[in-house]
GROMACS .gro file of C-alpha atoms in nm:
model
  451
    1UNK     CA    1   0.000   0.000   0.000
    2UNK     CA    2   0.151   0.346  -0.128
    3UNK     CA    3   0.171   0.626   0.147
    4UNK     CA    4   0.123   0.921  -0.134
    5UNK     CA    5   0.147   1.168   0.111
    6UNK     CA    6   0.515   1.065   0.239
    7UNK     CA    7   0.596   1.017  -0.109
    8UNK     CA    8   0.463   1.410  -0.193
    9UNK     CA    9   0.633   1.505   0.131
   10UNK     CA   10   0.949   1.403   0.002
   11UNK     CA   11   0.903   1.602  -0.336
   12UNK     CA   12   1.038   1.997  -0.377
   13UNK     CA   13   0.700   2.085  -0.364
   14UNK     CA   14   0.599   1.889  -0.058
   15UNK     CA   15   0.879   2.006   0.123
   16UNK     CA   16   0.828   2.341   0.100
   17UNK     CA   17   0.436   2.287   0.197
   18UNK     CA   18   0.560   2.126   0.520
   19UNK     CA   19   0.828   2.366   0.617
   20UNK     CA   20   0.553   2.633   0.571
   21UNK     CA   21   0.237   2.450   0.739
   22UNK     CA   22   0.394   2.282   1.022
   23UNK     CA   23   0.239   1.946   0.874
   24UNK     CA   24   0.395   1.623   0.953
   25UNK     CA   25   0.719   1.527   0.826
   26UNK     CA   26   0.793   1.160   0.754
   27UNK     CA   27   1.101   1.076   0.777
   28UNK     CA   28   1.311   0.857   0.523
   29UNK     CA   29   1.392   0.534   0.781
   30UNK     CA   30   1.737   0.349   0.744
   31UNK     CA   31   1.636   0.007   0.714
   32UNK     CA   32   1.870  -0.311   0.720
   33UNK     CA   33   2.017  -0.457   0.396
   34UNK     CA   34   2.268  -0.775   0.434
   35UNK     CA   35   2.597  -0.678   0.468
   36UNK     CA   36   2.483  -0.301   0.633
   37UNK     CA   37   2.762  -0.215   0.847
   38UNK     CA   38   2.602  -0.214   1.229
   39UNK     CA   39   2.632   0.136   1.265
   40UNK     CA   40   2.612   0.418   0.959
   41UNK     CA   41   2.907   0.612   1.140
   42UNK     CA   42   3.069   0.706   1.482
   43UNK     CA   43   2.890   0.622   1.775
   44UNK     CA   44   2.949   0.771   2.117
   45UNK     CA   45   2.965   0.594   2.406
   46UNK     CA   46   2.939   0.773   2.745
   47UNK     CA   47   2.878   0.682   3.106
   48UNK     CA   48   2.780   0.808   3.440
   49UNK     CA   49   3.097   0.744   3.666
   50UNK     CA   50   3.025   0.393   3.846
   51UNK     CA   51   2.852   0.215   3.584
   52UNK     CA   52   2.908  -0.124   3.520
   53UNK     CA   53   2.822  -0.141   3.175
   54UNK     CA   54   3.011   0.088   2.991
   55UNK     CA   55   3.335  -0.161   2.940
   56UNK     CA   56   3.155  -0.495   2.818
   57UNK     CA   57   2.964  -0.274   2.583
   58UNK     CA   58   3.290  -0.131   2.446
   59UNK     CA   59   3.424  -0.467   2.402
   60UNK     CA   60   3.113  -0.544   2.192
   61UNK     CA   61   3.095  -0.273   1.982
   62UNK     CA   62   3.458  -0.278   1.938
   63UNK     CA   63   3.432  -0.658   1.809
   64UNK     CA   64   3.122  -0.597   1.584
   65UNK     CA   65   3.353  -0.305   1.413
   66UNK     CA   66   3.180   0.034   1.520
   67UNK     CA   67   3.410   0.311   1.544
   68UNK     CA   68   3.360   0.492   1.878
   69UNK     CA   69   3.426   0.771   1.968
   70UNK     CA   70   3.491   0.921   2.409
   71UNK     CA   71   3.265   1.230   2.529
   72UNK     CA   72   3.640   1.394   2.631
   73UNK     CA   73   3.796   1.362   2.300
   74UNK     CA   74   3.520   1.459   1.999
   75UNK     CA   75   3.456   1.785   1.841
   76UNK     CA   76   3.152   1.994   1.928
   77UNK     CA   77   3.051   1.966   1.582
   78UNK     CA   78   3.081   1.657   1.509
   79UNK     CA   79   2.783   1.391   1.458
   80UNK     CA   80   2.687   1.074   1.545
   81UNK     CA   81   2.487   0.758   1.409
   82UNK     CA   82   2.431   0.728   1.771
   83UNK     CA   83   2.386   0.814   2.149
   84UNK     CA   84   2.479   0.502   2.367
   85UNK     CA   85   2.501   0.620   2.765
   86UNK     CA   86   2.564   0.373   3.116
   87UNK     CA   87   2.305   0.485   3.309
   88UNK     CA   88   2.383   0.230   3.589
   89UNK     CA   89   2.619   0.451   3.827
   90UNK     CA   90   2.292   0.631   3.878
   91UNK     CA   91   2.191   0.585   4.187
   92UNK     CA   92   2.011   0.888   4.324
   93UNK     CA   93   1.810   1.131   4.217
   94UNK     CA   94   2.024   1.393   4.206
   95UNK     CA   95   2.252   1.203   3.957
   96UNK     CA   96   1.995   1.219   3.686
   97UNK     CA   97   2.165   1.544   3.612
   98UNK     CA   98   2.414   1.364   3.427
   99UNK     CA   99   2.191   1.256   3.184
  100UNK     CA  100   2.109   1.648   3.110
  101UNK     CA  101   2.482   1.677   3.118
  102UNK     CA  102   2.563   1.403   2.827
  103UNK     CA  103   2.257   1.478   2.630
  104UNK     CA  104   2.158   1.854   2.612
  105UNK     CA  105   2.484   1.925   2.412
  106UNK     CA  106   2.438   1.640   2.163
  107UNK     CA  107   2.048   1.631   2.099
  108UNK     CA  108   2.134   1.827   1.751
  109UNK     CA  109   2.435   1.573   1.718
  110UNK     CA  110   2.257   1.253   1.585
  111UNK     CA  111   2.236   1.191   1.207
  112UNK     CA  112   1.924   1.103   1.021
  113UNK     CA  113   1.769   0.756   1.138
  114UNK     CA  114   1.977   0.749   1.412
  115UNK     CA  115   2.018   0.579   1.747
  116UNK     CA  116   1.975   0.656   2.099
  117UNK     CA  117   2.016   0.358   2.368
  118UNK     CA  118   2.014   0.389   2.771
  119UNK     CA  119   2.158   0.113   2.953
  120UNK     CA  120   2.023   0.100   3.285
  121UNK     CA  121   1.996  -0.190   3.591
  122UNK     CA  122   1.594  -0.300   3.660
  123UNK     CA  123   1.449  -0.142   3.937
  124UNK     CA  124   1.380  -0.396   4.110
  125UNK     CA  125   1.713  -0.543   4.105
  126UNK     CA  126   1.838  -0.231   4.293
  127UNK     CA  127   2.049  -0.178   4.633
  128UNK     CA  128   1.793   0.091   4.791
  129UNK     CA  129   1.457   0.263   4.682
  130UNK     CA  130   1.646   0.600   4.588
  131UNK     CA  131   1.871   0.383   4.294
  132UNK     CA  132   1.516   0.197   4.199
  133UNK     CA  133   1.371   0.526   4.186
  134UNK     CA  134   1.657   0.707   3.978
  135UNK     CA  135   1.661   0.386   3.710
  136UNK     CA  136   1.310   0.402   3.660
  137UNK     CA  137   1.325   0.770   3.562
  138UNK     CA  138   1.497   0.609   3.268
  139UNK     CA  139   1.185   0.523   3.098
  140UNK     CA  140   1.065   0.888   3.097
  141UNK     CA  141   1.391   1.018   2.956
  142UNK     CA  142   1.376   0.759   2.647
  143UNK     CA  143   1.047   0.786   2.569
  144UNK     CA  144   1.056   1.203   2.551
  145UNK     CA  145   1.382   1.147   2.373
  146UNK     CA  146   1.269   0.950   2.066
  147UNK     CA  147   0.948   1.184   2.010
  148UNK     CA  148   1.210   1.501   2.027
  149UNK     CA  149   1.464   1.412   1.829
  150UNK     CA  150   1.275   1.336   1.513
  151UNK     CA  151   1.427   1.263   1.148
  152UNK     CA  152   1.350   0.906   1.172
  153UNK     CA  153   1.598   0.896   1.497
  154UNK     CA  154   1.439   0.599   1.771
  155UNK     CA  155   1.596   0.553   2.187
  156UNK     CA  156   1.562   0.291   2.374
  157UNK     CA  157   1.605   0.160   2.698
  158UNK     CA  158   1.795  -0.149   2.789
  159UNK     CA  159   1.792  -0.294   3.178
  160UNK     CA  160   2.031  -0.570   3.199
  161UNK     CA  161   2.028  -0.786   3.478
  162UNK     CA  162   2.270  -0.713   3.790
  163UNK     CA  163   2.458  -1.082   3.794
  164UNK     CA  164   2.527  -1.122   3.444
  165UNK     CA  165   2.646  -1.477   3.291
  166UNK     CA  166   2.755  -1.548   2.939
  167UNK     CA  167   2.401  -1.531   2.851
  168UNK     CA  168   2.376  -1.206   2.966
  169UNK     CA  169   2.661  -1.092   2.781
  170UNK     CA  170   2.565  -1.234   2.450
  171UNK     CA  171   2.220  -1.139   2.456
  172UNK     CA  172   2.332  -0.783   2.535
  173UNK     CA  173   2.528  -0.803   2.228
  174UNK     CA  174   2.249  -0.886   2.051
  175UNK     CA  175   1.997  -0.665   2.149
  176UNK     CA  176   2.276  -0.402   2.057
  177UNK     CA  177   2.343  -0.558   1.736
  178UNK     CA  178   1.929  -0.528   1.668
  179UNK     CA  179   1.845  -0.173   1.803
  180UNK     CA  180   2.150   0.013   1.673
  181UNK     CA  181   2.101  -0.128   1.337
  182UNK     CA  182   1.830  -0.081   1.070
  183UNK     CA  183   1.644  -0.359   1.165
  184UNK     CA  184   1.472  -0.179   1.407
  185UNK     CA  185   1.374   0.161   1.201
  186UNK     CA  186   1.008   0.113   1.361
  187UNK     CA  187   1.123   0.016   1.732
  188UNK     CA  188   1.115   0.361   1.943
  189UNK     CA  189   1.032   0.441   2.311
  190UNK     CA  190   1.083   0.068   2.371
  191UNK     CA  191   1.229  -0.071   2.719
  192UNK     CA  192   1.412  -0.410   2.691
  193UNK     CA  193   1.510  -0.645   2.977
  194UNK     CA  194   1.830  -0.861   2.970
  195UNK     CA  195   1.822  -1.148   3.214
  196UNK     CA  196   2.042  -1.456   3.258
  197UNK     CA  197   1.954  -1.725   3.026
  198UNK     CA  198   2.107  -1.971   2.771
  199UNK     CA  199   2.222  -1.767   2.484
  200UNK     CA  200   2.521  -1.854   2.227
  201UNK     CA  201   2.678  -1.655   1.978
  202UNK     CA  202   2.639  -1.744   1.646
  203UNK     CA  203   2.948  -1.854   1.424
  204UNK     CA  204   2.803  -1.550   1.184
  205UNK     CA  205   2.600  -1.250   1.273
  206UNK     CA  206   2.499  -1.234   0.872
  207UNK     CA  207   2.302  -1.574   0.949
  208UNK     CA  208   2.212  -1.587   1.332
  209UNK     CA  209   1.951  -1.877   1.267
  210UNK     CA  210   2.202  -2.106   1.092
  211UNK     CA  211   2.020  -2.461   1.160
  212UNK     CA  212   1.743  -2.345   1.330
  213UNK     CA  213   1.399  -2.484   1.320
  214UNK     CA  214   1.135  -2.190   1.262
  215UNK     CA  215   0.734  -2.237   1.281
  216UNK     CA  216   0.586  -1.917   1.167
  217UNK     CA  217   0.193  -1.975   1.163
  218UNK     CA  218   0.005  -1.766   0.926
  219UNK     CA  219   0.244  -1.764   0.707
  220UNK     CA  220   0.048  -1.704   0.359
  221UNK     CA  221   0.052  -1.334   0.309
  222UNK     CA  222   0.173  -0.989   0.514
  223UNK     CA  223   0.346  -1.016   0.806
  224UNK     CA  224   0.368  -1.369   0.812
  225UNK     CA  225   0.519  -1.396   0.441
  226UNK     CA  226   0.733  -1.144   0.566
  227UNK     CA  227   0.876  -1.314   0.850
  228UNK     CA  228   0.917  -1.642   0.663
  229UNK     CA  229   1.125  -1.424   0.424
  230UNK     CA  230   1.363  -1.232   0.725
  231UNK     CA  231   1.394  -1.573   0.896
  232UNK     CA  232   1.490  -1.779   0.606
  233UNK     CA  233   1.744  -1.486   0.489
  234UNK     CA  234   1.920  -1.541   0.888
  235UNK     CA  235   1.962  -1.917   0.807
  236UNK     CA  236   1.652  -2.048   0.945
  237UNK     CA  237   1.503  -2.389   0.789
  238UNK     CA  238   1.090  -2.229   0.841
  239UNK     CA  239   0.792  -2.445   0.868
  240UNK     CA  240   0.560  -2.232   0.742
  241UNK     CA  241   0.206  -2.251   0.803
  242UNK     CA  242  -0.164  -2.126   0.739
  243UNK     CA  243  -0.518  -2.246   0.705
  244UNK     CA  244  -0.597  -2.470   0.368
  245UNK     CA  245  -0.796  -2.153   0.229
  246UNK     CA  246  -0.434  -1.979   0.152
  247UNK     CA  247  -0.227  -2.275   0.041
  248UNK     CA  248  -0.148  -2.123  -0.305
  249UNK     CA  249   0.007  -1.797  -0.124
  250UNK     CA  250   0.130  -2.065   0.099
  251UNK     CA  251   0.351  -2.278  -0.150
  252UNK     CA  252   0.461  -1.932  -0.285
  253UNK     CA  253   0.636  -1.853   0.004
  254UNK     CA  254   0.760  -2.164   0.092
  255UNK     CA  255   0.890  -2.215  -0.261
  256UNK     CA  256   1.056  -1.855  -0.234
  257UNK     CA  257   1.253  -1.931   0.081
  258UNK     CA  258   1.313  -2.297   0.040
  259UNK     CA  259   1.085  -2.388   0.305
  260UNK     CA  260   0.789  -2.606   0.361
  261UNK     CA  261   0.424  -2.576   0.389
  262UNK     CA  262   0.190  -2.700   0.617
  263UNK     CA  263  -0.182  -2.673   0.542
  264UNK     CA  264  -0.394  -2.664   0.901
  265UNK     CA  265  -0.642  -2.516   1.053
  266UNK     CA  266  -0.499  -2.409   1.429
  267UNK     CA  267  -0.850  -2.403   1.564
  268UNK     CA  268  -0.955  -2.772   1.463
  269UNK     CA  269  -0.950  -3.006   1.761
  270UNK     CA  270  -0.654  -3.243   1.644
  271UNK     CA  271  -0.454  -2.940   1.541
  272UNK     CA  272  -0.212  -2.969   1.806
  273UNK     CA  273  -0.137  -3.348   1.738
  274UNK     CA  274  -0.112  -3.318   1.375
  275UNK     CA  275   0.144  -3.018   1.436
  276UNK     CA  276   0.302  -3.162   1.708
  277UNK     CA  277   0.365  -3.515   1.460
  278UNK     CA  278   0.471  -3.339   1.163
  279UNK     CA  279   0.763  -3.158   1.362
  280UNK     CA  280   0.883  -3.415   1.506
  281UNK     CA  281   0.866  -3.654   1.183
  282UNK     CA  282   0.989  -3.413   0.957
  283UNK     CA  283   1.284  -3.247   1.194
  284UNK     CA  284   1.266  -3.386   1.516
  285UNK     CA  285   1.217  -3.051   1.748
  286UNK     CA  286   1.139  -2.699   1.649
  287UNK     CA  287   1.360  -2.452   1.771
  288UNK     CA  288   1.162  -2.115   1.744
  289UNK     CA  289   0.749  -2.097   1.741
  290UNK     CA  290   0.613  -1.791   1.582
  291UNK     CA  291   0.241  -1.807   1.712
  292UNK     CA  292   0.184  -1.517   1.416
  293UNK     CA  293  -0.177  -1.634   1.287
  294UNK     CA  294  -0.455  -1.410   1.383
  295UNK     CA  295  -0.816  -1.297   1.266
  296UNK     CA  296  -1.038  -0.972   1.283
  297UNK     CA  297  -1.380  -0.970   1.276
  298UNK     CA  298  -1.545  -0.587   1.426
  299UNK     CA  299  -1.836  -0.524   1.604
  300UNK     CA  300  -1.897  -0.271   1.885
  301UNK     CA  301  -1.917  -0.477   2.156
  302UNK     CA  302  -2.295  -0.403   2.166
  303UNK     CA  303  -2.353  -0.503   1.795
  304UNK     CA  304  -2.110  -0.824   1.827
  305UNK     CA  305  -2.243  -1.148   1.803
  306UNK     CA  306  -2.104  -1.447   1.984
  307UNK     CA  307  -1.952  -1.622   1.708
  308UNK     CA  308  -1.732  -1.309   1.652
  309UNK     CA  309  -1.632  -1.348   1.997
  310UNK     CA  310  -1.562  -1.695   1.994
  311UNK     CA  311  -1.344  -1.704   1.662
  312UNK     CA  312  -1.121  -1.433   1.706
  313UNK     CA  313  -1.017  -1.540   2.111
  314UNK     CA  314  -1.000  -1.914   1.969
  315UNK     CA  315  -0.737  -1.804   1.648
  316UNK     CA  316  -0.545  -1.501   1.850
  317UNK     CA  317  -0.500  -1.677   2.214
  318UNK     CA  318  -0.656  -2.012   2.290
  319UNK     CA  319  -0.489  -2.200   1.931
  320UNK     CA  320  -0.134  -2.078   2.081
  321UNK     CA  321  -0.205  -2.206   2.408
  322UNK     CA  322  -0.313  -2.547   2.293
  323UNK     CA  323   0.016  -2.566   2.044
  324UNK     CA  324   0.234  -2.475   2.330
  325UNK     CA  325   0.081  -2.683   2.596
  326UNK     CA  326   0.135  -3.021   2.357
  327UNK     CA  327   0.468  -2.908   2.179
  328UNK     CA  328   0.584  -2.843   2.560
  329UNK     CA  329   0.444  -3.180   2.673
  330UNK     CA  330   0.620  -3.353   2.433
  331UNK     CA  331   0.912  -3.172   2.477
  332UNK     CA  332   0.969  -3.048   2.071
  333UNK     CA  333   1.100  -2.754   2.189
  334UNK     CA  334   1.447  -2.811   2.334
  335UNK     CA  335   1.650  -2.622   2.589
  336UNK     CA  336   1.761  -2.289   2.411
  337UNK     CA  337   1.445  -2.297   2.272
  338UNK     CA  338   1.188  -1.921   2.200
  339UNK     CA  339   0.841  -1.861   2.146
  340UNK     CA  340   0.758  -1.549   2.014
  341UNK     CA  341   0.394  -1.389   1.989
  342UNK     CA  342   0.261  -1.160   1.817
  343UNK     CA  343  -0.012  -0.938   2.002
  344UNK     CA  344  -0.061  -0.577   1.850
  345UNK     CA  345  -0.147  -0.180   2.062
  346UNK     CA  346  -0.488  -0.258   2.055
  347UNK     CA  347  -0.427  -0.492   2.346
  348UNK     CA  348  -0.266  -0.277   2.537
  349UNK     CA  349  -0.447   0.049   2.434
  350UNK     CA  350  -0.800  -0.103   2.355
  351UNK     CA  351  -0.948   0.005   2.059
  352UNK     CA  352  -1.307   0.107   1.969
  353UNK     CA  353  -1.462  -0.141   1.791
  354UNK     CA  354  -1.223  -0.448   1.881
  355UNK     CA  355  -1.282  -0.550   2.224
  356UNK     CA  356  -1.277  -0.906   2.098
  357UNK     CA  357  -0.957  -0.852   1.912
  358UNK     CA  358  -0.853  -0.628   2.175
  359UNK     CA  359  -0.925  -0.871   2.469
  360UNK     CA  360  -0.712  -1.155   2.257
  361UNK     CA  361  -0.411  -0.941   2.215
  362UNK     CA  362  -0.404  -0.842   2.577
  363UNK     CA  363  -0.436  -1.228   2.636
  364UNK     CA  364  -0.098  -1.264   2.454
  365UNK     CA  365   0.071  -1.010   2.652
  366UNK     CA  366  -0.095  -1.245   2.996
  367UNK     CA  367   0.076  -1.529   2.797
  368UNK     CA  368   0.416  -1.425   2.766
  369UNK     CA  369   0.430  -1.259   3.160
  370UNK     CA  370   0.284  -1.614   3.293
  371UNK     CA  371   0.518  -1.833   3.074
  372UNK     CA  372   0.864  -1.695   3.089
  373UNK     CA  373   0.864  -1.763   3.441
  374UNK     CA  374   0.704  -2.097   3.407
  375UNK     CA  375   0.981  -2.198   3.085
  376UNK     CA  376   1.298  -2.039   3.309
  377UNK     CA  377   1.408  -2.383   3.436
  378UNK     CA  378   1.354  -2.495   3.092
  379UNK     CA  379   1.613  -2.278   2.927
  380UNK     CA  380   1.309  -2.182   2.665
  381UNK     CA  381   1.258  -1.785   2.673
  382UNK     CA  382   0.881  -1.621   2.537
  383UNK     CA  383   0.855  -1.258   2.407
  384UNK     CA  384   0.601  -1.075   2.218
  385UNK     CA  385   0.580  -0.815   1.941
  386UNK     CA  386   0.320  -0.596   1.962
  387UNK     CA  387   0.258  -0.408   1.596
  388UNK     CA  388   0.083  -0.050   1.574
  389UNK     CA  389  -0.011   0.074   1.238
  390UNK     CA  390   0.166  -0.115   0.991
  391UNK     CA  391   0.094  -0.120   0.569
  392UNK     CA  392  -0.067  -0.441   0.469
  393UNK     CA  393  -0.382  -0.535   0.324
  394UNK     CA  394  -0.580  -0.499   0.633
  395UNK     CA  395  -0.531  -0.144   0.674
  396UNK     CA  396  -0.598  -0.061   0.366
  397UNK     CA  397  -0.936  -0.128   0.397
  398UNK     CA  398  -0.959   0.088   0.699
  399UNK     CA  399  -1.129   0.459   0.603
  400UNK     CA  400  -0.902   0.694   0.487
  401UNK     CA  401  -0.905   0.942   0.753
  402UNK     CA  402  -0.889   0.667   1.040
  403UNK     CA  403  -0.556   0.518   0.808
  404UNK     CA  404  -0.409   0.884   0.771
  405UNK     CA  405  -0.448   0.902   1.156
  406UNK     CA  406  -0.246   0.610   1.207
  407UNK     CA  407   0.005   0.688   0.996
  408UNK     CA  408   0.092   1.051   1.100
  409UNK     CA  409   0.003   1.005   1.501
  410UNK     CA  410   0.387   0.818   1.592
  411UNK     CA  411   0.702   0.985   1.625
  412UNK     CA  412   0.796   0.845   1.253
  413UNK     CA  413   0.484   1.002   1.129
  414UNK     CA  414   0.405   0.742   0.913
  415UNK     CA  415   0.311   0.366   0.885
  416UNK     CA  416   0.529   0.068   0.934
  417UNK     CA  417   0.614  -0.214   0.693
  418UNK     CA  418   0.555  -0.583   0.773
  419UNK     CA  419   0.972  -0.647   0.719
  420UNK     CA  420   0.956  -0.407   1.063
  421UNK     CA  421   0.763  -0.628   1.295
  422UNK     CA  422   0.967  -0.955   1.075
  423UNK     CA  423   1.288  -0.761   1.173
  424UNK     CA  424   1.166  -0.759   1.561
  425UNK     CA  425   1.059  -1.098   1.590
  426UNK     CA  426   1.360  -1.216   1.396
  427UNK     CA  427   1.588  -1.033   1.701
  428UNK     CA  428   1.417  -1.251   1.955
  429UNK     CA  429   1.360  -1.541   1.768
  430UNK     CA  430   1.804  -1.537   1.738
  431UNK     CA  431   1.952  -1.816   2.006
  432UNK     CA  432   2.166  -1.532   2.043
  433UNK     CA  433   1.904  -1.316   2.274
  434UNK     CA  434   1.797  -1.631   2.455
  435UNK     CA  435   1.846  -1.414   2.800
  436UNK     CA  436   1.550  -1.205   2.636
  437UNK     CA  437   1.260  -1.321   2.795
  438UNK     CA  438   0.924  -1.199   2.923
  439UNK     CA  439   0.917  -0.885   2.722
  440UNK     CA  440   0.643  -0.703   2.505
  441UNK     CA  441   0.822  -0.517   2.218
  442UNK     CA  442   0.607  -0.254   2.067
  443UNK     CA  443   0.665  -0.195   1.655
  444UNK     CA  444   0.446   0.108   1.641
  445UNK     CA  445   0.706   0.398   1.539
  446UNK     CA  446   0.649   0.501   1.946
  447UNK     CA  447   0.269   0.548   1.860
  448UNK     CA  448   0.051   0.780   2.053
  449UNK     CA  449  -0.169   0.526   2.157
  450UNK     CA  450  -0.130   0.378   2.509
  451UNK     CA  451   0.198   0.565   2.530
   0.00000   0.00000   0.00000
């Protein structure tokens, strides 16, 4: 779906208009191509004195070949690709001055599409309430930052756990390898945990599913075809799968990535069995589960009628629960193992017209908070992705001034692509960010809604 008022925006014409009228600006996003460098140019690293951080993120940065650059030692002209600040040696209050103190001077300093990332310790992993306190003001600070800055720039917070293992470590890396690249030009205003976990570096960060075992349901058209695409392109061998209805578009993208199709319908009672027997037959585990399939069918809640209902909480939430209750049970998913979900704003925002939808999606997000406890022992770590507004054929069905809405009311000002949310689920979906667990990533361009 064409956005023709970004693309008039980005005209002589439409430029001038904007400057003129104050109208939003949408901003050309750098998004990843293979072989990208991680960073588009310098990146500076600061620190507040006493944090912990600083050094082992040096190290990585250093060994994925971005040239940094020291607060001391850079000209007051020159610019970055991106911010990255050791917020952990905050521990009071009155230290948050520091992060006035590193920023205010450089907030004109970030190139186009840029990066901004916090590193922080979570709250409640802190020594006293006053360092809990202090870390939490992180969130405010990241989230103001990435609707300020503009031109397509995104911040982030990361909180990485206090008693770090080689999990830690790697999935640190990769969470900076993800956010400070173009693979997350939609991710903004986004906090990210780090725990301890099973996590490995991959023998290339070009393919960091090399051998891996990928379900992706829904996997016919949109964001689904999209994320068989991203995953196969990492190294992934994808299962993909969708109801019988779509197995043309199915076989398409199975045949494009070198994949294979499976035809089933999640909500028929022997779903779970017939899933559960193909994986193992076929590969003998399955290392990542994409529960990606979903339905919409709108009513006011007043107007809805109970089949509505029924469908869209049995396709959203209850089909993933019965997958991973049996796939768990027979344990297909081995030690290192992810599930990712995909829930969407409207289930943590609501939205008029979608309580159904709306009540799945928050389901999802229940899901993922109840499970990654649950799967700790078991070395298998849950996330979910949580897409705003993003271009497929579903929204462009939606009335044109509702659609122009969601484009223009995010800090990116316009829509997102389904390679965005792909991108995002990709990142967790990497055995390299297997200490990622438990979190709700939003790919919304930091959206207004529920912010």
């Amino acid at each position: 779906m064409t956005d023709r008022y970004a693309s008039f925006v980005r005209s002589g014409a439409g430029r001038a208009l904007v400057k003129r009228l104050g109208l939003p600006d949408p901003p050309r996003l750098r998004r990843h191509t293979p072989g990208d460098p991680l960073a588009s140019g310098p990146v500076l690293l600061g620190a507040a004195t006493g944090g912990r951080l600083a050094e082992p993120t040096r190290k990585i940065l250093t060994a994925a070949g971005v040239e940094l650059r020291d607060p001391d030692a850079v000209e007051s002209t020159e610019r970055f690709a991106a911010l990255v600040y050791d917020a952990t040696g905050i521990t009071d209050s009155t230290d948050l001055r520091r992060l006035y103190d590193f920023f205010h001077p450089r907030a004109r300093s970030v190139l186009p599409s840029g990066r901004v990332v916090v590193l922080g310790t979570p709250p409640e992993e802190c020594g006293s309430p006053r360092e809990a306190t202090a870390q939490r003001a992180l969130e405010g600070l990241t989230r103001s930052i990435g609707k300020e800055f503009g031109r397509g720039v995104t911040a982030q917070l990361v909180y990485a756990t206090k008693g770090p293992d080689a999990g830690t470590w790697t999935s640190l890396e990769a969470t900076l390898r993800f956010l400070l690249s173009g693979r997350s030009a939609y991710v903004s205003g986004q906090v990210v945990r780090v725990g301890a976990g099973t996590a490995g570096p991959p023998a290339d960060w070009d393919r960091p599913l090399d051998g891996q075992v990928v379900l992706v349901t829904g996997a016919a058209r949109g964001i689904g075809a999209a994320l068989a695409r991203v995953l196969a392109r990492d190294g992934a061998r994808v299962v993909a799968l969708d109801v019988p209805a779509a197995g043309d578009e199915l076989a398409a993208v199975a045949n494009e990535i070198g994949g294979t199709a499976v035809q089933l319908d999640l909500t028929a009672p022997d779903a779970p069995d017939r899933l559960a027997g193909h994986l193992a037959d076929r590969h003998g585990r399955v290392d990542v589960v994409v529960h990606n399939a979903g339905i919409t069918r709108d009513k006011t809640l007043g107007r809805m009628d109970a089949d509505r209902w029924d469908s869209v909480i049995d396709v959203n939430l209850s089909s993933q629960e019965r997958i991973n209750d049996v796939l768990l049970e027979r344990e297909l998913i081995p030690a290192g193992g992810r599930i990712v979900s995909v829930s969407s704003i409207a289930g943590i925002a609501g939205n008029r017209g979608q309580t159904n939808y709306a009540t799945s999606k928050a389901g999802v997000v229940g899901l993922v908070e109840s499970l990654a406890p649950a799967l700790r022992a078991r070395q298998i770590s849950v996330n979910a992705v949580a897409p705003g507004f993003i271009e497929t054929r579903l929204t462009a069905r939606i009335p044109l001034a509702i659609r122009e809405a969601g484009r223009r009311m995010n800090s990116m000002s316009q829509g997102g692509l389904p390679v965005d949310v792909a991108e995002t689920i990709g990142w967790l979906a990497w055995p390299a960010s297997g200490a990622v667990s438990g979190n709700v990533v939003r790919v919304c361009g930091q959206s207004l809604l529920g912010a």
